[in-house]
Phi, psi and omega in degrees: 000348177289333186289322184288324172298313185288319174293330175295315172299316177298308183303317168317304182299311182306318184295311181300320174299319177300321177299315182304307185306311179300315182297319176293327172300307176309308173293335180281329179291328168056231183287356180291138173251153178277148176294125173265138183287138180292147177279131168272145173237155180244140181273144174264123183267148180299144174292130175283148172305136176295137183284132178284146180228153181245130175278129178222163175256136187236136171261133190235151172265183182297326182272022185059023179261139182287119177259351175184151186226125182233155175292165188297326187284346186264027183307322176302314177299323175304306180298330174294325183292321181299312176291327181295314187286318180292338183277326182287319174244091190289336186266353180267160178252134179221144186215159177247131178212142175292134171233156173260120183241130167315144183294330175290330177295326180297324191280318186283331173286344193074133193281318183249131188238024193245338201296331181275161182278070176053030185253127175289151181302135182300149171266156186283118171289142176289122179276167179294321188285344185273151170243157177288000000 
């Protein structure tokens, strides 16, 4: 039992010595402050208003090229266009799909693209005197 007390006494002395060294280290550091990490702040952004969308019917071919676009109320016209395309080319794939278009884009793009026989509007030809 004397041995355990001796070892406890030795451990107590080592602990006291360690505390003295720590106290000396703290005094020698003096007025120096340790560098503290800055807190990062994130800016809150204002929530954007949700974009209003218009539901439309679009007729597509097998390579996902849009053949016609109709408002939601004109589904019968879209189905007629689909049947006309299927009758014209029986081996090709055509399908009808609802799409959501941002409200401003629908008015700018023009809603109905079908009345002509798949002929795009003529592009203005560049003349010799015109520059790009």
